[in-house]
Amino acid sequence: MTLSGGFTGAAIVAGIAGWPVKHSRSPRIHNYWLQQYGIDGVYVPFALAPETAIEAIRMLPALGIRGMNVTVPNKEKAYKAMDEVDRWAERLKAVNTIVVRDGVLHGANTDAFGFLESLREAQPDWQADAGPVVILGAGGASRAIVAGLLDAGAPEIRIANRTPERSDAIRDEFGSLVRPVPWERRADALGDATLLVNTTSLGMEGQPALEIDLAKLPATSMVYDIVYVPLETPLLAAAQARGNPAVDGLGMLLHQARPGFREWFGTDPVVDQALRDHVLAAL
Ligand code: ATR
C-alpha cells in the first residue's frame, strides 16, 4: 500500500531521460496515474547528458530501474543502447520508451502510436486512406508521424519544410508516397488534403507565428497542431474559425505515455479530461 501520493522502499522506479529534463511534463502524467491507480511506484526526471547517455542507460538493469522514457536529445543514443527494439524504433532509429525485462533492454517508439490514438480520440471516424495529408516540418516528430500515417494507410503525404534537404531525406527513407513540396508553396498543397499537421515549432510560445493561408483547405479536413503551449495555437484558432475540426498537441503527449506506463507498472492507464486538466494546470 502507498501513502497518498507517496511510495515505499518497494516502489517500482521509472523516469524520463532528457537534457535538459526540467521542462518535461511526463513526471506529472505518470505520477498522476500512479496516484490514481494506487500503485507503489515513482517516476522521476533524470538529466542525462548526451555524451554519457548510452553508458547511463546501459546501467538501468544494474540500478533496478524498470524503464524510462527518453526525450530530446537522447532518443537516438537510446536506440544505440538497446538490446532489442520494436518495429517503430527500428524504423525511426530512435527510442522514446525503454523497458527492462529480465536484465534485457527493450526499446520502443510510441510517438506514432500517440499521434494516431489522439487523432482517433478526437475524430473516431477519421480514415487514413481518405486522401492526401499535408505535414509542415521535417524533424523527429514529423518522421514519427509520417511513419504512423503510412502504416495506417495514407495514400500520399506532402511535406513542406523550410530546409528542403530534410523533407527530401524523409522521402528517400520512407518512399514515393512522401512528396516534398517547397515551403513557399505550402498553402497550394492544401487543395484536396484531408488532414493538415503542423510539426514545426512555429506558433509555440516564444516562437514566430506559423503563417499559412488555409483558403484552399476543404471545410471538412482536420487540422492538427503538435504544439501544446499554447493549447490553442493561431493555426487551430484559424481552422476553427472556418469550421475545420481542430486537434491540439496535448493528446499526442498523453497517449504516447500509455505503453510505457502499462509495461512498467502493470496497468493500462486511461487518458481522460481529469488528466488533461491536471497537465494543463502546470502548462
Ligand atoms: P522535432 O524533432 O521536435 O520535430 P526539430 O528537428 O527541431 O524538432 O524540427 C523543428 C521543425 O520546425 C523543423 O522542420 C524546422 O525546419 P528546418 O528543418 O528548416 O529547421 C521547423 N522550423 C523551426 N523554425 C522555423 C521557422 N522559423 N520557419 C520555418 N520552419 C521552422
PDB file of C-alpha atoms and ligand atoms in Angstrom:
ATOM      1  CA  MET A   1       0.000   0.000   0.000  1.00  0.00           C
ATOM      2  CA  THR A   2       1.154   3.502  -0.692  1.00  0.00           C
ATOM      3  CA  LEU A   3       0.521   6.628   1.272  1.00  0.00           C
ATOM      4  CA  SER A   4      -1.466   9.210  -0.617  1.00  0.00           C
ATOM      5  CA  GLY A   5       0.868  10.357  -3.403  1.00  0.00           C
ATOM      6  CA  GLY A   6       3.748   8.557  -1.761  1.00  0.00           C
ATOM      7  CA  PHE A   7       5.718   5.367  -2.306  1.00  0.00           C
ATOM      8  CA  THR A   8       7.593   2.815  -0.243  1.00  0.00           C
ATOM      9  CA  GLY A   9      11.013   1.176  -0.386  1.00  0.00           C
ATOM     10  CA  ALA A  10       9.455  -1.477  -2.617  1.00  0.00           C
ATOM     11  CA  ALA A  11       8.392   1.084  -5.209  1.00  0.00           C
ATOM     12  CA  ILE A  12       8.814   0.363  -8.908  1.00  0.00           C
ATOM     13  CA  VAL A  13      11.096   3.071 -10.310  1.00  0.00           C
ATOM     14  CA  ALA A  14      10.815   4.563 -13.795  1.00  0.00           C
ATOM     15  CA  GLY A  15      11.532   8.007 -15.193  1.00  0.00           C
ATOM     16  CA  ILE A  16      12.489  10.176 -18.107  1.00  0.00           C
ATOM     17  CA  ALA A  17      15.928  10.858 -19.552  1.00  0.00           C
ATOM     18  CA  GLY A  18      16.365  14.255 -21.158  1.00  0.00           C
ATOM     19  CA  TRP A  19      18.887  17.109 -21.337  1.00  0.00           C
ATOM     20  CA  PRO A  20      17.651  19.398 -20.054  1.00  0.00           C
ATOM     21  CA  VAL A  21      14.794  17.490 -18.465  1.00  0.00           C
ATOM     22  CA  LYS A  22      13.271  20.096 -16.192  1.00  0.00           C
ATOM     23  CA  HIS A  23      10.636  21.168 -18.757  1.00  0.00           C
ATOM     24  CA  SER A  24       9.320  17.636 -19.224  1.00  0.00           C
ATOM     25  CA  ARG A  25       5.614  17.136 -18.499  1.00  0.00           C
ATOM     26  CA  SER A  26       5.993  13.357 -18.262  1.00  0.00           C
ATOM     27  CA  PRO A  27       6.549  13.179 -14.459  1.00  0.00           C
ATOM     28  CA  ARG A  28       3.254  14.968 -13.986  1.00  0.00           C
ATOM     29  CA  ILE A  29       1.452  12.465 -16.249  1.00  0.00           C
ATOM     30  CA  HIS A  30       2.897   9.260 -14.797  1.00  0.00           C
ATOM     31  CA  ASN A  31       2.783  10.314 -11.141  1.00  0.00           C
ATOM     32  CA  TYR A  32      -0.859  11.302 -11.632  1.00  0.00           C
ATOM     33  CA  TRP A  33      -1.646   7.808 -12.915  1.00  0.00           C
ATOM     34  CA  LEU A  34       0.390   6.183 -10.114  1.00  0.00           C
ATOM     35  CA  GLN A  35      -1.642   8.024  -7.539  1.00  0.00           C
ATOM     36  CA  GLN A  36      -4.896   7.447  -9.407  1.00  0.00           C
ATOM     37  CA  TYR A  37      -4.370   3.674  -9.503  1.00  0.00           C
ATOM     38  CA  GLY A  38      -2.777   3.427  -6.017  1.00  0.00           C
ATOM     39  CA  ILE A  39       0.414   1.867  -7.402  1.00  0.00           C
ATOM     40  CA  ASP A  40       3.577   1.722  -5.308  1.00  0.00           C
ATOM     41  CA  GLY A  41       5.795   3.394  -7.891  1.00  0.00           C
ATOM     42  CA  VAL A  42       7.615   6.595  -8.709  1.00  0.00           C
ATOM     43  CA  TYR A  43       8.519   8.355 -11.954  1.00  0.00           C
ATOM     44  CA  VAL A  44      11.479  10.707 -11.758  1.00  0.00           C
ATOM     45  CA  PRO A  45      13.319  13.088 -14.091  1.00  0.00           C
ATOM     46  CA  PHE A  46      16.892  12.074 -14.995  1.00  0.00           C
ATOM     47  CA  ALA A  47      19.115  14.753 -16.514  1.00  0.00           C
ATOM     48  CA  LEU A  48      21.296  12.615 -18.809  1.00  0.00           C
ATOM     49  CA  ALA A  49      23.928  14.488 -20.791  1.00  0.00           C
ATOM     50  CA  PRO A  50      24.018  13.103 -24.348  1.00  0.00           C
ATOM     51  CA  GLU A  51      27.783  12.411 -24.056  1.00  0.00           C
ATOM     52  CA  THR A  52      27.221   9.795 -21.360  1.00  0.00           C
ATOM     53  CA  ALA A  53      23.609   8.817 -22.097  1.00  0.00           C
ATOM     54  CA  ILE A  54      24.460   5.397 -23.563  1.00  0.00           C
ATOM     55  CA  GLU A  55      26.587   4.401 -20.547  1.00  0.00           C
ATOM     56  CA  ALA A  56      23.900   5.625 -18.172  1.00  0.00           C
ATOM     57  CA  ILE A  57      21.104   3.762 -19.960  1.00  0.00           C
ATOM     58  CA  ARG A  58      23.113   0.527 -20.010  1.00  0.00           C
ATOM     59  CA  MET A  59      23.180   0.805 -16.209  1.00  0.00           C
ATOM     60  CA  LEU A  60      19.384   0.662 -15.820  1.00  0.00           C
ATOM     61  CA  PRO A  61      19.232  -3.105 -15.113  1.00  0.00           C
ATOM     62  CA  ALA A  62      22.034  -2.826 -12.527  1.00  0.00           C
ATOM     63  CA  LEU A  63      20.218   0.024 -10.814  1.00  0.00           C
ATOM     64  CA  GLY A  64      16.972  -1.913 -10.692  1.00  0.00           C
ATOM     65  CA  ILE A  65      15.175   0.769 -12.684  1.00  0.00           C
ATOM     66  CA  ARG A  66      12.185  -0.708 -14.546  1.00  0.00           C
ATOM     67  CA  GLY A  67      12.389   1.619 -17.511  1.00  0.00           C
ATOM     68  CA  MET A  68      12.466   5.139 -18.847  1.00  0.00           C
ATOM     69  CA  ASN A  69      11.026   7.489 -21.346  1.00  0.00           C
ATOM     70  CA  VAL A  70      13.614   9.255 -23.437  1.00  0.00           C
ATOM     71  CA  THR A  71      13.349  12.740 -24.828  1.00  0.00           C
ATOM     72  CA  VAL A  72      15.436  15.264 -26.733  1.00  0.00           C
ATOM     73  CA  PRO A  73      18.372  14.919 -27.381  1.00  0.00           C
ATOM     74  CA  ASN A  74      18.753  11.312 -26.235  1.00  0.00           C
ATOM     75  CA  LYS A  75      16.345   9.298 -28.403  1.00  0.00           C
ATOM     76  CA  GLU A  76      18.957   8.292 -30.991  1.00  0.00           C
ATOM     77  CA  LYS A  77      21.512   7.477 -28.280  1.00  0.00           C
ATOM     78  CA  ALA A  78      18.937   5.323 -26.531  1.00  0.00           C
ATOM     79  CA  TYR A  79      18.325   3.404 -29.766  1.00  0.00           C
ATOM     80  CA  LYS A  80      22.031   2.532 -29.836  1.00  0.00           C
ATOM     81  CA  ALA A  81      21.985   1.394 -26.209  1.00  0.00           C
ATOM     82  CA  MET A  82      19.190  -1.211 -26.629  1.00  0.00           C
ATOM     83  CA  ASP A  83      19.440  -4.994 -26.739  1.00  0.00           C
ATOM     84  CA  GLU A  84      16.155  -5.233 -28.698  1.00  0.00           C
ATOM     85  CA  VAL A  85      13.831  -2.703 -30.342  1.00  0.00           C
ATOM     86  CA  ASP A  86      10.261  -2.722 -31.655  1.00  0.00           C
ATOM     87  CA  ARG A  87       9.431  -2.068 -35.316  1.00  0.00           C
ATOM     88  CA  TRP A  88       8.698   1.637 -34.744  1.00  0.00           C
ATOM     89  CA  ALA A  89      12.027   2.250 -33.011  1.00  0.00           C
ATOM     90  CA  GLU A  90      13.773   0.333 -35.799  1.00  0.00           C
ATOM     91  CA  ARG A  91      12.024   2.396 -38.453  1.00  0.00           C
ATOM     92  CA  LEU A  92      12.789   5.718 -36.749  1.00  0.00           C
ATOM     93  CA  LYS A  93      16.204   4.739 -35.328  1.00  0.00           C
ATOM     94  CA  ALA A  94      15.025   6.437 -32.152  1.00  0.00           C
ATOM     95  CA  VAL A  95      13.683   5.144 -28.832  1.00  0.00           C
ATOM     96  CA  ASN A  96      11.333   7.058 -26.525  1.00  0.00           C
ATOM     97  CA  THR A  97      10.364   4.178 -24.207  1.00  0.00           C
ATOM     98  CA  ILE A  98      12.773   1.729 -22.542  1.00  0.00           C
ATOM     99  CA  VAL A  99      11.577  -1.360 -20.702  1.00  0.00           C
ATOM    100  CA  VAL A 100      13.952  -3.548 -18.659  1.00  0.00           C
ATOM    101  CA  ARG A 101      12.824  -7.182 -18.716  1.00  0.00           C
ATOM    102  CA  ASP A 102      14.966  -9.894 -17.096  1.00  0.00           C
ATOM    103  CA  GLY A 103      18.005  -7.628 -17.363  1.00  0.00           C
ATOM    104  CA  VAL A 104      17.445  -7.039 -21.087  1.00  0.00           C
ATOM    105  CA  LEU A 105      16.902  -3.527 -22.505  1.00  0.00           C
ATOM    106  CA  HIS A 106      13.906  -3.320 -24.844  1.00  0.00           C
ATOM    107  CA  GLY A 107      13.368  -0.097 -26.790  1.00  0.00           C
ATOM    108  CA  ALA A 108      10.097   1.127 -28.256  1.00  0.00           C
ATOM    109  CA  ASN A 109       8.977   4.249 -30.018  1.00  0.00           C
ATOM    110  CA  THR A 110       5.416   5.238 -29.121  1.00  0.00           C
ATOM    111  CA  ASP A 111       5.274   8.647 -30.828  1.00  0.00           C
ATOM    112  CA  ALA A 112       3.416   7.350 -33.906  1.00  0.00           C
ATOM    113  CA  PHE A 113       1.018   5.438 -31.633  1.00  0.00           C
ATOM    114  CA  GLY A 114       0.439   8.595 -29.582  1.00  0.00           C
ATOM    115  CA  PHE A 115      -0.287  10.630 -32.674  1.00  0.00           C
ATOM    116  CA  LEU A 116      -2.710   8.112 -34.192  1.00  0.00           C
ATOM    117  CA  GLU A 117      -4.511   7.462 -30.900  1.00  0.00           C
ATOM    118  CA  SER A 118      -5.002  11.173 -30.257  1.00  0.00           C
ATOM    119  CA  LEU A 119      -6.316  11.644 -33.792  1.00  0.00           C
ATOM    120  CA  ARG A 120      -8.781   8.783 -33.357  1.00  0.00           C
ATOM    121  CA  GLU A 121      -9.818  10.064 -29.947  1.00  0.00           C
ATOM    122  CA  ALA A 122     -10.616  13.465 -31.458  1.00  0.00           C
ATOM    123  CA  GLN A 123     -12.219  12.094 -34.643  1.00  0.00           C
ATOM    124  CA  PRO A 124     -13.307   8.460 -34.243  1.00  0.00           C
ATOM    125  CA  ASP A 125     -14.451   8.234 -37.867  1.00  0.00           C
ATOM    126  CA  TRP A 126     -11.163   9.507 -39.306  1.00  0.00           C
ATOM    127  CA  GLN A 127      -9.819   7.298 -42.119  1.00  0.00           C
ATOM    128  CA  ALA A 128      -6.130   7.450 -43.053  1.00  0.00           C
ATOM    129  CA  ASP A 129      -6.847   6.334 -46.613  1.00  0.00           C
ATOM    130  CA  ALA A 130      -9.394   9.100 -47.299  1.00  0.00           C
ATOM    131  CA  GLY A 131      -6.914  11.340 -49.116  1.00  0.00           C
ATOM    132  CA  PRO A 132      -3.607  13.214 -49.084  1.00  0.00           C
ATOM    133  CA  VAL A 133      -2.100  14.575 -45.873  1.00  0.00           C
ATOM    134  CA  VAL A 134      -0.011  17.743 -45.631  1.00  0.00           C
ATOM    135  CA  ILE A 135       2.708  17.895 -42.971  1.00  0.00           C
ATOM    136  CA  LEU A 136       4.629  21.031 -42.109  1.00  0.00           C
ATOM    137  CA  GLY A 137       8.121  20.335 -40.780  1.00  0.00           C
ATOM    138  CA  ALA A 138      10.653  17.536 -41.197  1.00  0.00           C
ATOM    139  CA  GLY A 139      12.186  16.984 -37.739  1.00  0.00           C
ATOM    140  CA  GLY A 140      11.900  13.995 -35.416  1.00  0.00           C
ATOM    141  CA  ALA A 141       8.196  14.488 -34.723  1.00  0.00           C
ATOM    142  CA  SER A 142       7.463  14.720 -38.430  1.00  0.00           C
ATOM    143  CA  ARG A 143       9.286  11.446 -39.107  1.00  0.00           C
ATOM    144  CA  ALA A 144       7.287   9.615 -36.427  1.00  0.00           C
ATOM    145  CA  ILE A 145       4.005  10.996 -37.784  1.00  0.00           C
ATOM    146  CA  VAL A 146       4.932  10.078 -41.371  1.00  0.00           C
ATOM    147  CA  ALA A 147       5.721   6.524 -40.250  1.00  0.00           C
ATOM    148  CA  GLY A 148       2.399   6.289 -38.411  1.00  0.00           C
ATOM    149  CA  LEU A 149       0.316   7.702 -41.249  1.00  0.00           C
ATOM    150  CA  LEU A 150       1.946   5.452 -43.862  1.00  0.00           C
ATOM    151  CA  ASP A 151       1.356   2.439 -41.624  1.00  0.00           C
ATOM    152  CA  ALA A 152      -2.286   3.469 -41.211  1.00  0.00           C
ATOM    153  CA  GLY A 153      -2.720   3.633 -45.000  1.00  0.00           C
ATOM    154  CA  ALA A 154      -2.330   7.289 -46.012  1.00  0.00           C
ATOM    155  CA  PRO A 155      -2.181   7.372 -49.830  1.00  0.00           C
ATOM    156  CA  GLU A 156       0.059  10.460 -50.118  1.00  0.00           C
ATOM    157  CA  ILE A 157       1.975  12.625 -47.661  1.00  0.00           C
ATOM    158  CA  ARG A 158       3.089  16.077 -48.764  1.00  0.00           C
ATOM    159  CA  ILE A 159       5.839  17.553 -46.613  1.00  0.00           C
ATOM    160  CA  ALA A 160       6.703  21.230 -46.649  1.00  0.00           C
ATOM    161  CA  ASN A 161       9.852  22.172 -44.779  1.00  0.00           C
ATOM    162  CA  ARG A 162      11.941  25.330 -44.694  1.00  0.00           C
ATOM    163  CA  THR A 163      15.082  23.262 -45.312  1.00  0.00           C
ATOM    164  CA  PRO A 164      14.222  21.097 -48.358  1.00  0.00           C
ATOM    165  CA  GLU A 165      17.086  18.628 -47.744  1.00  0.00           C
ATOM    166  CA  ARG A 166      15.259  17.346 -44.652  1.00  0.00           C
ATOM    167  CA  SER A 167      11.962  16.654 -46.426  1.00  0.00           C
ATOM    168  CA  ASP A 168      13.890  15.055 -49.318  1.00  0.00           C
ATOM    169  CA  ALA A 169      15.626  12.804 -46.771  1.00  0.00           C
ATOM    170  CA  ILE A 170      12.242  11.635 -45.431  1.00  0.00           C
ATOM    171  CA  ARG A 171      11.103  10.829 -48.982  1.00  0.00           C
ATOM    172  CA  ASP A 172      14.338   8.907 -49.632  1.00  0.00           C
ATOM    173  CA  GLU A 173      13.817   6.914 -46.467  1.00  0.00           C
ATOM    174  CA  PHE A 174      10.055   6.333 -46.497  1.00  0.00           C
ATOM    175  CA  GLY A 175       9.388   6.095 -50.233  1.00  0.00           C
ATOM    176  CA  SER A 176       7.494   7.768 -53.029  1.00  0.00           C
ATOM    177  CA  LEU A 177       4.167   8.206 -51.183  1.00  0.00           C
ATOM    178  CA  VAL A 178       6.071  11.040 -49.466  1.00  0.00           C
ATOM    179  CA  ARG A 179       6.148  14.101 -51.716  1.00  0.00           C
ATOM    180  CA  PRO A 180       8.268  17.081 -50.645  1.00  0.00           C
ATOM    181  CA  VAL A 181       6.748  20.444 -51.553  1.00  0.00           C
ATOM    182  CA  PRO A 182       8.539  23.783 -51.349  1.00  0.00           C
ATOM    183  CA  TRP A 183       7.953  25.679 -48.099  1.00  0.00           C
ATOM    184  CA  GLU A 184       6.767  28.707 -50.104  1.00  0.00           C
ATOM    185  CA  ARG A 185       4.083  26.534 -51.773  1.00  0.00           C
ATOM    186  CA  ARG A 186       2.645  25.068 -48.561  1.00  0.00           C
ATOM    187  CA  ALA A 187      -0.735  26.768 -48.949  1.00  0.00           C
ATOM    188  CA  ASP A 188      -1.119  25.399 -52.507  1.00  0.00           C
ATOM    189  CA  ALA A 189      -0.620  21.823 -51.279  1.00  0.00           C
ATOM    190  CA  LEU A 190      -3.831  22.003 -49.202  1.00  0.00           C
ATOM    191  CA  GLY A 191      -6.225  21.677 -52.169  1.00  0.00           C
ATOM    192  CA  ASP A 192      -7.520  18.113 -51.651  1.00  0.00           C
ATOM    193  CA  ALA A 193      -5.871  17.413 -48.285  1.00  0.00           C
ATOM    194  CA  THR A 194      -7.922  15.561 -45.658  1.00  0.00           C
ATOM    195  CA  LEU A 195      -5.532  16.404 -42.834  1.00  0.00           C
ATOM    196  CA  LEU A 196      -3.015  19.187 -42.142  1.00  0.00           C
ATOM    197  CA  VAL A 197      -0.425  18.606 -39.406  1.00  0.00           C
ATOM    198  CA  ASN A 198       1.954  21.225 -38.025  1.00  0.00           C
ATOM    199  CA  THR A 199       5.099  19.598 -36.612  1.00  0.00           C
ATOM    200  CA  THR A 200       7.220  22.745 -36.680  1.00  0.00           C
ATOM    201  CA  SER A 201       7.891  24.819 -33.596  1.00  0.00           C
ATOM    202  CA  LEU A 202       6.164  27.781 -35.235  1.00  0.00           C
ATOM    203  CA  GLY A 203       3.242  29.057 -33.160  1.00  0.00           C
ATOM    204  CA  MET A 204       4.787  27.797 -29.921  1.00  0.00           C
ATOM    205  CA  GLU A 205       5.059  30.314 -27.089  1.00  0.00           C
ATOM    206  CA  GLY A 206       8.147  32.446 -27.718  1.00  0.00           C
ATOM    207  CA  GLN A 207       8.475  31.313 -31.370  1.00  0.00           C
ATOM    208  CA  PRO A 208       7.425  33.136 -34.528  1.00  0.00           C
ATOM    209  CA  ALA A 209       3.865  32.582 -35.762  1.00  0.00           C
ATOM    210  CA  LEU A 210       3.115  29.930 -38.370  1.00  0.00           C
ATOM    211  CA  GLU A 211       1.961  31.700 -41.486  1.00  0.00           C
ATOM    212  CA  ILE A 212      -0.250  29.656 -43.762  1.00  0.00           C
ATOM    213  CA  ASP A 213      -3.323  30.602 -45.774  1.00  0.00           C
ATOM    214  CA  LEU A 214      -5.992  27.926 -45.225  1.00  0.00           C
ATOM    215  CA  ALA A 215      -8.246  29.161 -48.061  1.00  0.00           C
ATOM    216  CA  LYS A 216      -7.631  26.051 -50.196  1.00  0.00           C
ATOM    217  CA  LEU A 217      -8.200  23.532 -47.403  1.00  0.00           C
ATOM    218  CA  PRO A 218     -11.530  21.662 -47.760  1.00  0.00           C
ATOM    219  CA  ALA A 219     -14.005  22.604 -44.995  1.00  0.00           C
ATOM    220  CA  THR A 220     -14.178  19.070 -43.546  1.00  0.00           C
ATOM    221  CA  SER A 221     -10.406  18.498 -43.335  1.00  0.00           C
ATOM    222  CA  MET A 222      -8.804  18.120 -39.936  1.00  0.00           C
ATOM    223  CA  VAL A 223      -6.110  20.436 -38.645  1.00  0.00           C
ATOM    224  CA  TYR A 224      -3.706  19.023 -36.069  1.00  0.00           C
ATOM    225  CA  ASP A 225      -1.045  21.064 -34.300  1.00  0.00           C
ATOM    226  CA  ILE A 226       1.516  19.172 -32.221  1.00  0.00           C
ATOM    227  CA  VAL A 227       2.324  22.395 -30.373  1.00  0.00           C
ATOM    228  CA  TYR A 228       0.557  22.438 -26.984  1.00  0.00           C
ATOM    229  CA  VAL A 229       1.896  25.635 -25.420  1.00  0.00           C
ATOM    230  CA  PRO A 230      -0.361  27.454 -26.062  1.00  0.00           C
ATOM    231  CA  LEU A 231      -3.030  24.787 -26.375  1.00  0.00           C
ATOM    232  CA  GLU A 232      -4.951  26.821 -28.911  1.00  0.00           C
ATOM    233  CA  THR A 233      -2.369  27.966 -31.418  1.00  0.00           C
ATOM    234  CA  PRO A 234      -3.185  30.637 -34.016  1.00  0.00           C
ATOM    235  CA  LEU A 235      -3.311  27.785 -36.586  1.00  0.00           C
ATOM    236  CA  LEU A 236      -6.002  25.928 -34.612  1.00  0.00           C
ATOM    237  CA  ALA A 237      -7.921  29.153 -33.993  1.00  0.00           C
ATOM    238  CA  ALA A 238      -7.878  29.909 -37.738  1.00  0.00           C
ATOM    239  CA  ALA A 239      -9.008  26.344 -38.517  1.00  0.00           C
ATOM    240  CA  GLN A 240     -11.880  26.518 -36.047  1.00  0.00           C
ATOM    241  CA  ALA A 241     -12.949  29.929 -37.310  1.00  0.00           C
ATOM    242  CA  ARG A 242     -13.565  28.419 -40.762  1.00  0.00           C
ATOM    243  CA  GLY A 243     -15.237  25.294 -39.361  1.00  0.00           C
ATOM    244  CA  ASN A 244     -12.438  22.744 -39.705  1.00  0.00           C
ATOM    245  CA  PRO A 245     -12.147  20.166 -36.913  1.00  0.00           C
ATOM    246  CA  ALA A 246      -9.047  21.076 -34.888  1.00  0.00           C
ATOM    247  CA  VAL A 247      -6.902  18.807 -32.689  1.00  0.00           C
ATOM    248  CA  ASP A 248      -4.365  20.133 -30.185  1.00  0.00           C
ATOM    249  CA  GLY A 249      -0.984  18.608 -29.345  1.00  0.00           C
ATOM    250  CA  LEU A 250      -1.696  17.565 -25.766  1.00  0.00           C
ATOM    251  CA  GLY A 251      -3.337  14.293 -26.837  1.00  0.00           C
ATOM    252  CA  MET A 252      -0.166  13.023 -28.539  1.00  0.00           C
ATOM    253  CA  LEU A 253       1.850  13.729 -25.401  1.00  0.00           C
ATOM    254  CA  LEU A 254      -0.655  11.910 -23.188  1.00  0.00           C
ATOM    255  CA  HIS A 255      -1.244   8.895 -25.435  1.00  0.00           C
ATOM    256  CA  GLN A 256       2.452   8.263 -26.169  1.00  0.00           C
ATOM    257  CA  ALA A 257       2.882   7.790 -22.415  1.00  0.00           C
ATOM    258  CA  ARG A 258       0.414   4.883 -22.140  1.00  0.00           C
ATOM    259  CA  PRO A 259       2.510   1.928 -23.397  1.00  0.00           C
ATOM    260  CA  GLY A 260       5.426   2.676 -21.062  1.00  0.00           C
ATOM    261  CA  PHE A 261       3.180   3.012 -18.015  1.00  0.00           C
ATOM    262  CA  ARG A 262       1.461  -0.266 -18.843  1.00  0.00           C
ATOM    263  CA  GLU A 263       4.794  -2.117 -19.195  1.00  0.00           C
ATOM    264  CA  TRP A 264       6.431  -0.700 -16.055  1.00  0.00           C
ATOM    265  CA  PHE A 265       3.530  -0.546 -13.662  1.00  0.00           C
ATOM    266  CA  GLY A 266       1.190  -3.258 -14.985  1.00  0.00           C
ATOM    267  CA  THR A 267      -1.930  -1.136 -15.512  1.00  0.00           C
ATOM    268  CA  ASP A 268      -3.251   0.161 -18.813  1.00  0.00           C
ATOM    269  CA  PRO A 269      -3.847   3.844 -17.953  1.00  0.00           C
ATOM    270  CA  VAL A 270      -6.705   5.973 -19.250  1.00  0.00           C
ATOM    271  CA  VAL A 271      -6.348   9.373 -20.886  1.00  0.00           C
ATOM    272  CA  ASP A 272      -9.315  11.422 -19.713  1.00  0.00           C
ATOM    273  CA  GLN A 273     -10.325  15.020 -19.088  1.00  0.00           C
ATOM    274  CA  ALA A 274      -9.105  14.881 -15.475  1.00  0.00           C
ATOM    275  CA  LEU A 275      -5.596  14.003 -16.676  1.00  0.00           C
ATOM    276  CA  ARG A 276      -5.734  16.734 -19.321  1.00  0.00           C
ATOM    277  CA  ASP A 277      -6.778  19.251 -16.655  1.00  0.00           C
ATOM    278  CA  HIS A 278      -4.019  18.070 -14.324  1.00  0.00           C
ATOM    279  CA  VAL A 279      -1.348  18.543 -17.015  1.00  0.00           C
ATOM    280  CA  LEU A 280      -2.884  21.796 -18.290  1.00  0.00           C
ATOM    281  CA  ALA A 281      -2.767  23.259 -14.788  1.00  0.00           C
ATOM    282  CA  ALA A 282       1.039  23.157 -14.982  1.00  0.00           C
ATOM    283  CA  LEU A 283       1.494  24.402 -18.551  1.00  0.00           C
TER     284      LEU A 283
HETATM  285  P1  ATR B   1      11.394  17.944 -33.636  1.00  0.00           P
HETATM  286  O1  ATR B   1      12.388  16.841 -33.606  1.00  0.00           O
HETATM  287  O2  ATR B   1      10.736  18.222 -32.304  1.00  0.00           O
HETATM  288  O3  ATR B   1      10.366  17.763 -34.712  1.00  0.00           O
HETATM  289  P2  ATR B   1      13.277  19.774 -34.930  1.00  0.00           P
HETATM  290  O4  ATR B   1      14.061  18.677 -35.503  1.00  0.00           O
HETATM  291  O5  ATR B   1      13.991  20.887 -34.235  1.00  0.00           O
HETATM  292  O6  ATR B   1      12.200  19.289 -33.858  1.00  0.00           O
HETATM  293  O7  ATR B   1      12.332  20.368 -36.076  1.00  0.00           O
HETATM  294  C1  ATR B   1      11.696  21.577 -35.960  1.00  0.00           C
HETATM  295  C2  ATR B   1      10.926  21.858 -37.252  1.00  0.00           C
HETATM  296  O8  ATR B   1      10.457  23.201 -37.203  1.00  0.00           O
HETATM  297  C3  ATR B   1      11.801  21.745 -38.487  1.00  0.00           C
HETATM  298  O9  ATR B   1      11.010  21.247 -39.553  1.00  0.00           O
HETATM  299  C4  ATR B   1      12.191  23.191 -38.725  1.00  0.00           C
HETATM  300  O10 ATR B   1      12.526  23.482 -40.063  1.00  0.00           O
HETATM  301  P3  ATR B   1      14.058  23.280 -40.587  1.00  0.00           P
HETATM  302  O11 ATR B   1      14.218  21.815 -40.870  1.00  0.00           O
HETATM  303  O12 ATR B   1      14.148  24.106 -41.807  1.00  0.00           O
HETATM  304  O13 ATR B   1      14.954  23.762 -39.462  1.00  0.00           O
HETATM  305  C5  ATR B   1      10.916  23.898 -38.361  1.00  0.00           C
HETATM  306  N1  ATR B   1      11.131  25.309 -38.057  1.00  0.00           N
HETATM  307  C6  ATR B   1      11.662  25.839 -36.930  1.00  0.00           C
HETATM  308  N2  ATR B   1      11.714  27.195 -37.027  1.00  0.00           N
HETATM  309  C7  ATR B   1      11.205  27.521 -38.240  1.00  0.00           C
HETATM  310  C8  ATR B   1      10.973  28.756 -38.949  1.00  0.00           C
HETATM  311  N3  ATR B   1      11.299  29.944 -38.397  1.00  0.00           N
HETATM  312  N4  ATR B   1      10.440  28.694 -40.182  1.00  0.00           N
HETATM  313  C9  ATR B   1      10.109  27.502 -40.745  1.00  0.00           C
HETATM  314  N5  ATR B   1      10.298  26.316 -40.133  1.00  0.00           N
HETATM  315  C10 ATR B   1      10.833  26.308 -38.904  1.00  0.00           C
END
